[in-house]
Short mmCIF file of C-alpha atoms and ligand atoms in Angstrom, two decimals:
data_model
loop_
_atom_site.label_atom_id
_atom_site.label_comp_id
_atom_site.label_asym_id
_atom_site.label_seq_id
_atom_site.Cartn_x
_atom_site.Cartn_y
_atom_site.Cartn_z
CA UNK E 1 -36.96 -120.47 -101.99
CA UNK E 2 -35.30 -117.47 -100.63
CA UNK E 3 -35.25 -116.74 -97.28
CA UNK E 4 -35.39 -113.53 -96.07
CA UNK E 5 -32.94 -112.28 -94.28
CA UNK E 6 -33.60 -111.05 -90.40
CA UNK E 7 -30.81 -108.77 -88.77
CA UNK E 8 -31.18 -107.88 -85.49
CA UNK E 9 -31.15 -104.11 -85.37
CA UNK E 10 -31.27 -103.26 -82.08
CA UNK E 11 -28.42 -101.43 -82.35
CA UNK E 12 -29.36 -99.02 -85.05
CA UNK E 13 -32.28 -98.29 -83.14
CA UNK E 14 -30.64 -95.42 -81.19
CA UNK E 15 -31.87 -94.07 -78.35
CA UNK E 16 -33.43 -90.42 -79.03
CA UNK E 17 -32.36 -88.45 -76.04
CA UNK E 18 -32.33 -88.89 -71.98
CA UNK E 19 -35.50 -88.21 -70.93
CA UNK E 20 -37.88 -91.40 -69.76
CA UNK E 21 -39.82 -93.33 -71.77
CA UNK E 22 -43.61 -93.79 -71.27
CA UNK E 23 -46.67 -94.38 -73.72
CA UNK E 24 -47.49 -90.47 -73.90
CA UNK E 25 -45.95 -89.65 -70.65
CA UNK E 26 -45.63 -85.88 -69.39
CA UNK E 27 -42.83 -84.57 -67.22
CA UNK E 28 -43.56 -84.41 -63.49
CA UNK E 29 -41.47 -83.33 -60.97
CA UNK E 30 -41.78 -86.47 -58.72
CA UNK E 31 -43.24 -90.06 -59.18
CA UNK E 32 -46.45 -88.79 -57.55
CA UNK E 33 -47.45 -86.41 -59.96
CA UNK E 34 -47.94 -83.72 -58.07
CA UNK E 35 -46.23 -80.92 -60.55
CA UNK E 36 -46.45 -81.09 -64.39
CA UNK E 37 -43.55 -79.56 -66.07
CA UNK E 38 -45.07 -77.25 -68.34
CA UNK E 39 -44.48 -73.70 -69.97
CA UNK E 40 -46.42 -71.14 -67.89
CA UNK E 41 -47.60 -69.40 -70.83
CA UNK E 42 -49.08 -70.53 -74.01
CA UNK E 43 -46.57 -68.15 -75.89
CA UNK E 44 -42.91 -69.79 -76.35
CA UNK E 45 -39.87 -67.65 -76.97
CA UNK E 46 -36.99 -69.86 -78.67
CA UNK E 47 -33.73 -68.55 -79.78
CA UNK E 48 -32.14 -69.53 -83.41
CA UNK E 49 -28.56 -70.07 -83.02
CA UNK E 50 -26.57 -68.72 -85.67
CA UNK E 51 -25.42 -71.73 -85.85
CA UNK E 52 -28.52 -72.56 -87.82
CA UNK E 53 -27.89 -71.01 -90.89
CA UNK E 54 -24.16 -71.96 -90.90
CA UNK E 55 -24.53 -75.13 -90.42
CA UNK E 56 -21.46 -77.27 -89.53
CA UNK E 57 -20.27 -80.09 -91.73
CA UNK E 58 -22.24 -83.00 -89.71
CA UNK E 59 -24.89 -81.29 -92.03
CA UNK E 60 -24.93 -82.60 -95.11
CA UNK E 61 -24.65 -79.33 -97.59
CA UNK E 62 -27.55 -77.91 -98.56
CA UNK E 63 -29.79 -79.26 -95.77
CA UNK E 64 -32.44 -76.54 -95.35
CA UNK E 65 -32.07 -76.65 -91.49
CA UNK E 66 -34.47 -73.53 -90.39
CA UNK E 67 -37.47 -75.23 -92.88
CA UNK E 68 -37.09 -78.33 -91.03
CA UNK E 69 -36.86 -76.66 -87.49
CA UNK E 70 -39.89 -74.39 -88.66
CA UNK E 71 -41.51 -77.33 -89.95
CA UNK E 72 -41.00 -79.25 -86.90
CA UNK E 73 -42.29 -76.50 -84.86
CA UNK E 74 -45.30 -76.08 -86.57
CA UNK E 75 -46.57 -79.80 -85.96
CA UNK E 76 -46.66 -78.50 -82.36
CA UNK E 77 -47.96 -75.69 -82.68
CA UNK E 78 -51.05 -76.61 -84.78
CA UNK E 79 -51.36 -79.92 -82.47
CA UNK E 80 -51.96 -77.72 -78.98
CA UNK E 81 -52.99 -74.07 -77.72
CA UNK E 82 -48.94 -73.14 -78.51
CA UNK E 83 -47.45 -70.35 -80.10
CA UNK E 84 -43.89 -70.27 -80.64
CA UNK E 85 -41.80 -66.66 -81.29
CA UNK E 86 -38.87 -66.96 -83.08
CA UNK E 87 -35.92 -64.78 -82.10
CA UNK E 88 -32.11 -65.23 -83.21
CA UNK E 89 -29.19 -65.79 -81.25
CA UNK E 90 -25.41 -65.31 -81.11
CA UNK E 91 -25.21 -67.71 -79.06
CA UNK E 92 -23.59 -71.37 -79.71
CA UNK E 93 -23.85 -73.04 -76.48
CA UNK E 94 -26.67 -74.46 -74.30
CA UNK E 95 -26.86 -73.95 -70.50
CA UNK E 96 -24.61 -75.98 -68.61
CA UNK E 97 -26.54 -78.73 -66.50
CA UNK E 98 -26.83 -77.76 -62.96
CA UNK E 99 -26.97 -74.36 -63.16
CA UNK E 100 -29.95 -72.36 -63.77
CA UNK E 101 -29.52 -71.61 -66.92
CA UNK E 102 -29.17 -68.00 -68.84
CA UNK E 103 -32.87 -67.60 -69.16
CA UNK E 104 -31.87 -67.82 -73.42
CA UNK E 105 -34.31 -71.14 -74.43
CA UNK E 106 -31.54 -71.93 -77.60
CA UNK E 107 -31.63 -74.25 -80.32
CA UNK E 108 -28.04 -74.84 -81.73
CA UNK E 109 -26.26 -77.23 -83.92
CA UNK E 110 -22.98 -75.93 -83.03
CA UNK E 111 -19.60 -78.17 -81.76
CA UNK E 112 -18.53 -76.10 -78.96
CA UNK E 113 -17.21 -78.13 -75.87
CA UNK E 114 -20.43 -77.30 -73.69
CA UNK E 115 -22.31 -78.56 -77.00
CA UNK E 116 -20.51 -81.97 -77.23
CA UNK E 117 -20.51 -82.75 -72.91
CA UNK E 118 -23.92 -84.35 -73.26
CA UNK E 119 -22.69 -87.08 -75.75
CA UNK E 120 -19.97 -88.60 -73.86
CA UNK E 121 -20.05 -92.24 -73.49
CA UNK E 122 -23.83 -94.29 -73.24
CA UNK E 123 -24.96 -91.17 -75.68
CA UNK E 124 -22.67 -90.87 -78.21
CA UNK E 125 -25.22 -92.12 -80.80
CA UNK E 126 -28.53 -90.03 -79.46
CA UNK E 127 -28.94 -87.58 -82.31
CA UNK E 128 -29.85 -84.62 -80.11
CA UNK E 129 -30.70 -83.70 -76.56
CA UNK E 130 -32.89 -81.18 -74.65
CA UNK E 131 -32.38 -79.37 -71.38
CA UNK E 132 -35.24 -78.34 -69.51
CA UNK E 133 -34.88 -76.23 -66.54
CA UNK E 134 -37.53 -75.57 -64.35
CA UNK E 135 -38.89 -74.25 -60.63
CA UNK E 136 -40.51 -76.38 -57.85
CA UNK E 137 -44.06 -75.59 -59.14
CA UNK E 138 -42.69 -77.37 -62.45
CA UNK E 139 -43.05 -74.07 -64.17
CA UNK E 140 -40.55 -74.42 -67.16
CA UNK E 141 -38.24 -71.18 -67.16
CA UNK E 142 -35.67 -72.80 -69.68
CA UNK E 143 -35.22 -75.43 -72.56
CA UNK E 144 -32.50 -75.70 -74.72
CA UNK E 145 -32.30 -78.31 -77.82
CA UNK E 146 -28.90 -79.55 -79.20
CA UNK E 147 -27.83 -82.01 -81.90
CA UNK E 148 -25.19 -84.34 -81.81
CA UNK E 149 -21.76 -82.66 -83.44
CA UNK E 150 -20.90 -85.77 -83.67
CA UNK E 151 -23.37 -87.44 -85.52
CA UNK E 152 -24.87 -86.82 -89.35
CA UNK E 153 -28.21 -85.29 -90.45
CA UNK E 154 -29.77 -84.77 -93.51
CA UNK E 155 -33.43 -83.85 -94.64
CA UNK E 156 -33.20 -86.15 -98.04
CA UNK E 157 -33.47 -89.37 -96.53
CA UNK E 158 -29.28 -89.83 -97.39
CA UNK E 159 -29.00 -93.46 -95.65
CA UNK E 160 -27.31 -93.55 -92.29
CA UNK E 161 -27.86 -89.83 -91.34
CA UNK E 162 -30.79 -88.70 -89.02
CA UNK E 163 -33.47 -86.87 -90.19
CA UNK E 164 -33.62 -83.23 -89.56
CA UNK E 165 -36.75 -82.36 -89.03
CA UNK E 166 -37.69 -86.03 -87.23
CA UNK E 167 -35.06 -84.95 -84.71
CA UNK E 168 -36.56 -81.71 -83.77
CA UNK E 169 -40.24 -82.62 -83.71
CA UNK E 170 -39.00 -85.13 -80.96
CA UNK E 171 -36.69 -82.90 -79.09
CA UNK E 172 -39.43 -80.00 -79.06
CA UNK E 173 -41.69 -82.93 -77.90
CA UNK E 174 -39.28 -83.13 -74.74
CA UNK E 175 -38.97 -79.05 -74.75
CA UNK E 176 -42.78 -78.52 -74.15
CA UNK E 177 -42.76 -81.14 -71.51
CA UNK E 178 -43.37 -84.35 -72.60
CA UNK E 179 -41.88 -87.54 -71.97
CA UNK E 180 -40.79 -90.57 -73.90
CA UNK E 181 -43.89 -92.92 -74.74
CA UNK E 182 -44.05 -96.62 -75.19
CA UNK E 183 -45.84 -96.18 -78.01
CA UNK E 184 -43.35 -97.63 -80.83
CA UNK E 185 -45.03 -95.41 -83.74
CA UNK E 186 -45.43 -92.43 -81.55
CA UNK E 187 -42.42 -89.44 -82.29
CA UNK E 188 -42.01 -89.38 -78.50
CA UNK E 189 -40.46 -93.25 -78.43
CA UNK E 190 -37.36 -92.91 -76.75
CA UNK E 191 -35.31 -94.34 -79.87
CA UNK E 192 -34.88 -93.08 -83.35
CA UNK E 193 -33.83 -95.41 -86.42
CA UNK E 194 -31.26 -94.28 -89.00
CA UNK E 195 -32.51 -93.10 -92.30
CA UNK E 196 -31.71 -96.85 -94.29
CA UNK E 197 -33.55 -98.80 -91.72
CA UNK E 198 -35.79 -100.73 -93.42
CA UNK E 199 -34.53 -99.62 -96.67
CA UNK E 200 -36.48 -96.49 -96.00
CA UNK E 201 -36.56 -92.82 -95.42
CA UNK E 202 -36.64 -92.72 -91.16
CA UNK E 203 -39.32 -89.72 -91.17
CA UNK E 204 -42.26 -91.03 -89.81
CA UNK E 205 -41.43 -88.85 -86.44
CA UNK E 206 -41.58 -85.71 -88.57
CA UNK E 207 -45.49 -86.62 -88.12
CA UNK E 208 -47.40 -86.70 -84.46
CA UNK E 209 -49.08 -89.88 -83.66
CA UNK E 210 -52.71 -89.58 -81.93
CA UNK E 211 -50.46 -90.25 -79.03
CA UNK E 212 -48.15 -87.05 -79.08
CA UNK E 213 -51.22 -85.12 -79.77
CA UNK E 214 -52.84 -86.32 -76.62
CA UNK E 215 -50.06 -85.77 -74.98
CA UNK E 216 -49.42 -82.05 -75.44
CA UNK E 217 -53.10 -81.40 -75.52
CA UNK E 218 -53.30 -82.85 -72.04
CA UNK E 219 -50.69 -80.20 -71.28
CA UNK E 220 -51.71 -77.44 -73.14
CA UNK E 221 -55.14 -78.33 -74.70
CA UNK E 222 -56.61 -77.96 -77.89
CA UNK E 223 -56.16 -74.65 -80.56
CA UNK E 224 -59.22 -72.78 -79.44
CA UNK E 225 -60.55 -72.80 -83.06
CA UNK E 226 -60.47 -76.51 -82.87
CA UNK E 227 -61.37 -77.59 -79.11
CA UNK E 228 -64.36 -79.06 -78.66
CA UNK E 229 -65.57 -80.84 -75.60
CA UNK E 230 -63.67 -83.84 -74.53
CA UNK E 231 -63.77 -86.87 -72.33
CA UNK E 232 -60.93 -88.77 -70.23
CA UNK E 233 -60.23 -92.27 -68.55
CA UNK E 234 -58.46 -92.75 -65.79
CA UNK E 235 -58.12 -95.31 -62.86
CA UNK E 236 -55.59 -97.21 -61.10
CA UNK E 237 -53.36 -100.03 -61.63
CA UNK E 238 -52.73 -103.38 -58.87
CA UNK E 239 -50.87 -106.16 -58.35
CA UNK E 240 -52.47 -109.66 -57.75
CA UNK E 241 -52.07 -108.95 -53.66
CA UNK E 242 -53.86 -104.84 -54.44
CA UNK E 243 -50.61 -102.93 -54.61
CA UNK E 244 -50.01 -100.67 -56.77
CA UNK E 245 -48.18 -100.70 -59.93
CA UNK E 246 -45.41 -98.23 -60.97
CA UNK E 247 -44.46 -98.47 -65.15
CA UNK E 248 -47.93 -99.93 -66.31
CA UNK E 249 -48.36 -98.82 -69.89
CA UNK E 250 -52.24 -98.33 -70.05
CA UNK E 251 -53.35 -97.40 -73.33
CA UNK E 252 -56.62 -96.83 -75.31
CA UNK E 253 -57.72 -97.72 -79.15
CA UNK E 254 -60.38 -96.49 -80.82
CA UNK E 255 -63.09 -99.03 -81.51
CA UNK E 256 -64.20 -97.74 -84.99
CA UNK E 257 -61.03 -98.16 -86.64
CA UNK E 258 -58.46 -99.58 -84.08
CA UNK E 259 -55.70 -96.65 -83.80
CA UNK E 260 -54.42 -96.22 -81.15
CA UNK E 261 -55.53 -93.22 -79.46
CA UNK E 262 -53.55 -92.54 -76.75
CA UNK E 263 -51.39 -94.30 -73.37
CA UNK E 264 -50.05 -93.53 -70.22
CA UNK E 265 -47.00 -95.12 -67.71
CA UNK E 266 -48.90 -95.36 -64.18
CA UNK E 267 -46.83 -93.12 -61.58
CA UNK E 268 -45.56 -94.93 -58.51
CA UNK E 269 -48.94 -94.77 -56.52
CA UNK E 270 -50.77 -97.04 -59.64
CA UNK E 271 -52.74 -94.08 -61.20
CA UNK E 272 -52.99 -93.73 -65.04
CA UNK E 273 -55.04 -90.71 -67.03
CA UNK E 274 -55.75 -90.27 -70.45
CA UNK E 275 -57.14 -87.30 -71.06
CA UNK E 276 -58.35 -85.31 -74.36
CA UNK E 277 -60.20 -88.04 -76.05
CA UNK E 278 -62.93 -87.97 -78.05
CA UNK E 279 -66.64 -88.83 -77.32
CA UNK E 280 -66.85 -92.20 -78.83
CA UNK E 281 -65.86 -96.08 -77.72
CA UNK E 282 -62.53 -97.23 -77.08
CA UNK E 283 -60.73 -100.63 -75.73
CA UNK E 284 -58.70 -100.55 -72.93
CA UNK E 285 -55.63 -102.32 -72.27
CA UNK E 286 -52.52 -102.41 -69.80
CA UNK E 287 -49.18 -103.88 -70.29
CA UNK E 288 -45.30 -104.33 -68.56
CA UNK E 289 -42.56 -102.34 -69.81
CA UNK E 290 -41.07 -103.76 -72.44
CA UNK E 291 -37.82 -105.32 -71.79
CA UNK E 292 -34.52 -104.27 -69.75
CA UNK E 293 -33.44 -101.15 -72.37
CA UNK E 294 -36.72 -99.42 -72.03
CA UNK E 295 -36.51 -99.83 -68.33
CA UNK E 296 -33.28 -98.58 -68.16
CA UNK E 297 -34.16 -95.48 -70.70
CA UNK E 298 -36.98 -94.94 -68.04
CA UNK E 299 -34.88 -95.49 -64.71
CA UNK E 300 -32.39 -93.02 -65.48
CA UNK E 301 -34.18 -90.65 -65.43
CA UNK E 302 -35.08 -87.86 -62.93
CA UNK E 303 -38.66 -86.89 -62.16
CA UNK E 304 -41.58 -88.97 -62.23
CA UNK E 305 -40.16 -92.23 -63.27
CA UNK E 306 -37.11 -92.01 -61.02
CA UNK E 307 -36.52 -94.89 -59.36
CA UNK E 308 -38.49 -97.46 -61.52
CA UNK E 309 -36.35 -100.25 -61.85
CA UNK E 310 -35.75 -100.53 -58.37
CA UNK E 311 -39.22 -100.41 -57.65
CA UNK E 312 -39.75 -103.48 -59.95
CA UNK E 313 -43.08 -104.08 -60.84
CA UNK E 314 -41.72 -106.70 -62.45
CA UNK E 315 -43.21 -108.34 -66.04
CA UNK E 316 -47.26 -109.28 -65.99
CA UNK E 317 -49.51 -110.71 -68.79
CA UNK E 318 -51.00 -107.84 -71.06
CA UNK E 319 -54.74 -107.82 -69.95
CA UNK E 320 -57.53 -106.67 -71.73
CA UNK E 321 -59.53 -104.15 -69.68
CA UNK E 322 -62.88 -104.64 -72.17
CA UNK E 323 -64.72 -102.00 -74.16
CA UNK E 324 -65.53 -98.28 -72.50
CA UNK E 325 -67.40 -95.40 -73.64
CA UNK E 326 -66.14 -91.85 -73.22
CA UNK E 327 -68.14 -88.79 -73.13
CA UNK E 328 -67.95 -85.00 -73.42
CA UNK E 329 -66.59 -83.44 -70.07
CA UNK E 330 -66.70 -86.40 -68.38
CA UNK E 331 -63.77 -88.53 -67.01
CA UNK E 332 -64.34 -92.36 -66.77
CA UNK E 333 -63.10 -94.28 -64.41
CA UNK E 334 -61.08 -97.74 -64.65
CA UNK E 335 -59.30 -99.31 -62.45
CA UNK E 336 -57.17 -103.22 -62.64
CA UNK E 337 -56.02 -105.64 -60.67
CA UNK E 338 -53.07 -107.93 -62.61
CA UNK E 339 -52.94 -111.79 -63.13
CA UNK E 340 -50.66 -113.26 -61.03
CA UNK E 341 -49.62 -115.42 -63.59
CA UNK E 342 -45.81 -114.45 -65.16
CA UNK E 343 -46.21 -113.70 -68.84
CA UNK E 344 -44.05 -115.75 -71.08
CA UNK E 345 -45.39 -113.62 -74.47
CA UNK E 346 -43.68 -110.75 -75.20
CA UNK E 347 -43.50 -110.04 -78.94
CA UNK E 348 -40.41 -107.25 -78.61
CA UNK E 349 -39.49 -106.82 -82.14
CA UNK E 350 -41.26 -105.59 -85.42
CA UNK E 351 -39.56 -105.80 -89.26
CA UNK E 352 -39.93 -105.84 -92.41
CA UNK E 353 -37.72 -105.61 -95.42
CA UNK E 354 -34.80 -108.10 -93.81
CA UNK E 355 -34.97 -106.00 -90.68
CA UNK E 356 -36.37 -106.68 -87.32
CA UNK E 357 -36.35 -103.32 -84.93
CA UNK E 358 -38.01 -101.33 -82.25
CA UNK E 359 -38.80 -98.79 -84.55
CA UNK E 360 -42.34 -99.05 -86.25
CA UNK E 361 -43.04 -100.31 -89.61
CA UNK E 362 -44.70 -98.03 -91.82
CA UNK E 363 -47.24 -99.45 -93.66
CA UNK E 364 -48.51 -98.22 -97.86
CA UNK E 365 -51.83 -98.46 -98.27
CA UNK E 366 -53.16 -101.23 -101.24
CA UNK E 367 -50.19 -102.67 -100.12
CA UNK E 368 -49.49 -106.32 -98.42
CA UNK E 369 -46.70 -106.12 -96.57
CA UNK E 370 -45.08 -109.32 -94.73
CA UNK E 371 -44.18 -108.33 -91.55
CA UNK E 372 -41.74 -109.92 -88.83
CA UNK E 373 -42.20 -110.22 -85.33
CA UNK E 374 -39.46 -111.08 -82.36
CA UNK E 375 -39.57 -112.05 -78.68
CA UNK E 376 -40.35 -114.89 -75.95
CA UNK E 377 -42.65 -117.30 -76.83
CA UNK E 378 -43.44 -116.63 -80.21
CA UNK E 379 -43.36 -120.47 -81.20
CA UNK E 380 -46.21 -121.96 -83.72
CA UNK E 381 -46.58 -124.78 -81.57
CA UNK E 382 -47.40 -122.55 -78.46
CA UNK E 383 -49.69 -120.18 -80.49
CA UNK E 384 -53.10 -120.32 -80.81
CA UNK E 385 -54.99 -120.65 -84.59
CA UNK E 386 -55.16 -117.35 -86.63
CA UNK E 387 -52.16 -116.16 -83.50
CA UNK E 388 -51.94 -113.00 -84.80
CA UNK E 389 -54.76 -110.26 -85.23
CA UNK E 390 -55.08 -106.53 -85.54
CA UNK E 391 -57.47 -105.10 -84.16
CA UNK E 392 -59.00 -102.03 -87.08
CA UNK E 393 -61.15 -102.68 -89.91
CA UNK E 394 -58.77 -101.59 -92.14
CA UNK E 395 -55.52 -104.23 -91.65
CA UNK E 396 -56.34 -107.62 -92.57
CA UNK E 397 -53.78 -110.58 -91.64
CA UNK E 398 -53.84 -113.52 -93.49
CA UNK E 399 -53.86 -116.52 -91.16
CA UNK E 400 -52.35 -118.67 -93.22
CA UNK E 401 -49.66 -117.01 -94.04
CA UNK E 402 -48.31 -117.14 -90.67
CA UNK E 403 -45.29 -118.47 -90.84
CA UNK E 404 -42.11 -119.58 -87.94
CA UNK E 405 -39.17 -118.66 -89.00
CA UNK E 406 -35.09 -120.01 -88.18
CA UNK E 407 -33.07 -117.52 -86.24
CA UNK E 408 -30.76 -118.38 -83.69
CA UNK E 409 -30.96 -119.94 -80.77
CA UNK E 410 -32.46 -116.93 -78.06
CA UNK E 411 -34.96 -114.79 -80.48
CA UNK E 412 -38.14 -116.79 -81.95
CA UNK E 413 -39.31 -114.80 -84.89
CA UNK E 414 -42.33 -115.25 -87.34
CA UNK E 415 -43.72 -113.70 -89.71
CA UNK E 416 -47.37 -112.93 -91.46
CA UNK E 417 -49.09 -110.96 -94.32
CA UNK E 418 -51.01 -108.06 -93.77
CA UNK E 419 -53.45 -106.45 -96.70
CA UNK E 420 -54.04 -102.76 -95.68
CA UNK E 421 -57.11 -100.99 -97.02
CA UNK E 422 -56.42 -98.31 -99.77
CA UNK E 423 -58.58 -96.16 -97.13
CA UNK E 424 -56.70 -96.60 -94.27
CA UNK E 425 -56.71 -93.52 -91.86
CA UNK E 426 -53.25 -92.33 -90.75
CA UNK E 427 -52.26 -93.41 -87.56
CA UNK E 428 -50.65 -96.28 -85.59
CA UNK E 429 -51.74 -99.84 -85.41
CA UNK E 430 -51.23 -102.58 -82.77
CA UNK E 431 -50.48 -106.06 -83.68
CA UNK E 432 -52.01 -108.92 -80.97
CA UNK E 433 -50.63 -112.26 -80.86
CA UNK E 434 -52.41 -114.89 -78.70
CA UNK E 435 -50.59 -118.08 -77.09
CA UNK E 436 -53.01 -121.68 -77.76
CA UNK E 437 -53.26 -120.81 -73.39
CA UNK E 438 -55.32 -117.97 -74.09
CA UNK E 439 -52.00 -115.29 -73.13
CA UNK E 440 -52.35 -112.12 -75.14
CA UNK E 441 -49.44 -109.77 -76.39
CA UNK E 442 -49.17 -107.13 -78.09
CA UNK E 443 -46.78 -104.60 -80.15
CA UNK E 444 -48.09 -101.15 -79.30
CA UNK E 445 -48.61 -98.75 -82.38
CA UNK E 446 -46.02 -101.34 -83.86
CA UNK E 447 -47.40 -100.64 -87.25
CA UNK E 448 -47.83 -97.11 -88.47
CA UNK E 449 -49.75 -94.94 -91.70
CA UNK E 450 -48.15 -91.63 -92.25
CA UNK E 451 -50.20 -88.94 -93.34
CA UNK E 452 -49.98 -85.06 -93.62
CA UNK E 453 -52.91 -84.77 -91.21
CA UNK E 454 -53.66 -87.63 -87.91
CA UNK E 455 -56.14 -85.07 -86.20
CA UNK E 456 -59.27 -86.74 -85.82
ZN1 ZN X 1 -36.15 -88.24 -76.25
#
């Protein structure tokens, strides 16, 4: 029997840019929340760099680099009340951190000096970065986007280049105002794989998860064609002694078919919000940042999540905040107090195809895919029967295919089958694992169905 081979890929999961991480997080100017950082207007004027259309040679030739930027623009703009205008530009070079900018919000590819600054040392592997400059009142006056000169793109899927027009749906993510999210299938998780990784295309970003959508909609709500009336949740999150906890990812699933809908990192006074749902039933559950690199993506960071790793919330066992029913105009309210019992689940890792990552798998419906999972505690003999569930109609895991498997002495991997439904609405899946001592886990929109349309 073969057995298939597990690399550790960590490090071709690359981090996307600088801004924090958070399940759909927005920009605020402080950890209270008291400013979002948003455009002022629903109109956006962005500047084309020639640059663009002469692309340099980190492009491989005969990338069609406005139809992916266009492409990546639209997403946005059909996901939120957002128009964009697009001008051209002149200009190669983004605004120079620190200043207050030249007013010119510029999108360039080009290898000037100012271009290349941001991706000295620590992020010399992002594959682009955005700038956003903006007042006290959080009103955005600025954003420039940049790629890596350094690094290589392509929009064919050519293994070990980015993809184009993944890169720019995530950086204009960051250019409206969001975020990172925890969310692993979401386009806002702070790292980007290769195209290769899993011996696949890495474009699954090109496409907004439920959780970018609430996102920007929370910003800049729905297209007015297409808003109807909405609900919310929100609440707050506590320790086992009642204070409150900073870098809780809260987030919600639907209860008719299990995608997830959308989450939110609680600000330093405990308080979570998800806003822009839809009438209908969801479950709601909390969890601890995942591991030291997405604590350190998040702590570096100015604004709201400044100052998160010293504040240390410190790991806590996922909990399952039970069943809740949200209505139209109305915001439910939720709040949690945490076990004080230390977790010692934490399934970190998703693969397939020889590959174990941070970067969702996507998942072909008719398909059974075998699918590997890393992190503490993830021992058969510490599991519980049938360990492993998700939770949607529409994804069936075999139990007994659940299977440990041998690598190395720090990572405990196994691995399980999973039959998806031919009918499987786009979107992103979680995967549960529970220990024999009743502990819960779970990978967060680990598991992902691409589609050309995720609106509900
Ligand atoms: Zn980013």
């Amino acid at each position: 029997m073969r057995r298939p081979l597990v690399m550790l890929m960590l490090l071709a999961s690359l981090i996307w840019s600088a801004a924090p991480v958070r399940p759909y997080a927005l920009q605020f100017t402080d950890s209270s929340g008291r400013a979002q950082i948003k455009w002022p207007t629903h109109t956006i004027t962005l500047a084309f760099s020639s640059s663009l259309s002469a692309p340099p040679s980190n492009i491989k030739s005969g990338s069609d680099v406005i139809g992916a930027l266009r492409r990546a623009l639209a997403s946005w703009s059909e996901a939120a009340d957002i128009e964009f205008v697009e001008t051209t530009s002149k200009e190669q070079s983004i605004s120079a951190a620190g200043t207050s900018g030249d007013g010119i919000s510029l999108i360039s590819i080009a290898a000037t000096p100012e271009n290349i600054a941001p991706f000295v040392g620590a992020a010399s592997e992002m594959s682009g970065r955005t700038r956003v400059f903006y007042n006290r009142s959080g009103n955005i006056t600025e954003a420039d986007i940049v790629l890596n000169p350094y690094q290589q793109f392509s929009t064919d899927g050519t293994p070990g280049t980015y993809d184009l027009e993944a890169t720019f749906t995530h950086e204009l993510g960051h250019l409206l105002g969001l975020e990172h999210s925890s969310a692993v299938g979401a386009t806002m998780q702070p790292r980007q794989g290769r195209n290769g990784i899993y011996s696949l295309p890495a474009i699954t970003p090109r496409t907004l998860s439920q959780d970018d959508l609430a996102g920007v909609r929370a910003i800049y709500g729905m297209r007015p064609e297409e808003a109807r009336a909405r609900g919310s949740v929100t609440g707050t999150i506590t320790n086992h002694a009642g204070s409150p906890v900073f870098g809780a990812s809260v987030w919600a699933e639907e209860a008719a078919t299990g995608r997830l809908a959308a989450s939110s990192i609680t600000l330093s006074n405990g308080n979570y919000q998800l806003e822009n749902l839809s009438p209908g039933k969801y479950y709601l559950k909390v969890e601890a940042l995942d591991g030291p690199v997405l604590v350190a993506e998040i702590a570096s960071q100015r604004g709201a999540y400044a100052g998160l790793a010293t504040a240390n919330s410190g790991s806590f066992r996922t909990e399952e905040l039970g069943e809740l029913n949200v209505t139209a105009e109305r915001t439910v309210r939720r709040n949690a107090q945490l076990s004080e019992k230390p977790a010692q689940l934490n399934p970190a890792l998703i693969g397939f195809n020889g590959q174990l990552s941070t970067i969702a798998v996507p998942l072909t419906p008719g398909r059974i895919h075998t699918i590997y999972l890393g992190g503490d505690g993830l021992n058969l003999k510490q599991l519980a029967e049938g360990a492993v569930t998700i939770s949607s109609p529409f994804l069936n895991v075999n139990p007994s295919s659940i299977t440990q498997q041998q690598f190395g002495a720090n990572l405990s991997v196994i691995s399980f089958d999973v039959a998806v439904s031919e009918n499987t609405p786009a979107g992103d899946y979680s995967v549960r694992v529970q220990s024999a001592t009743g502990e819960v886990a779970y990978v967060v929109g680990g598991l992902t169905v691409d589609g050309a349309n995720v609106n509900p």
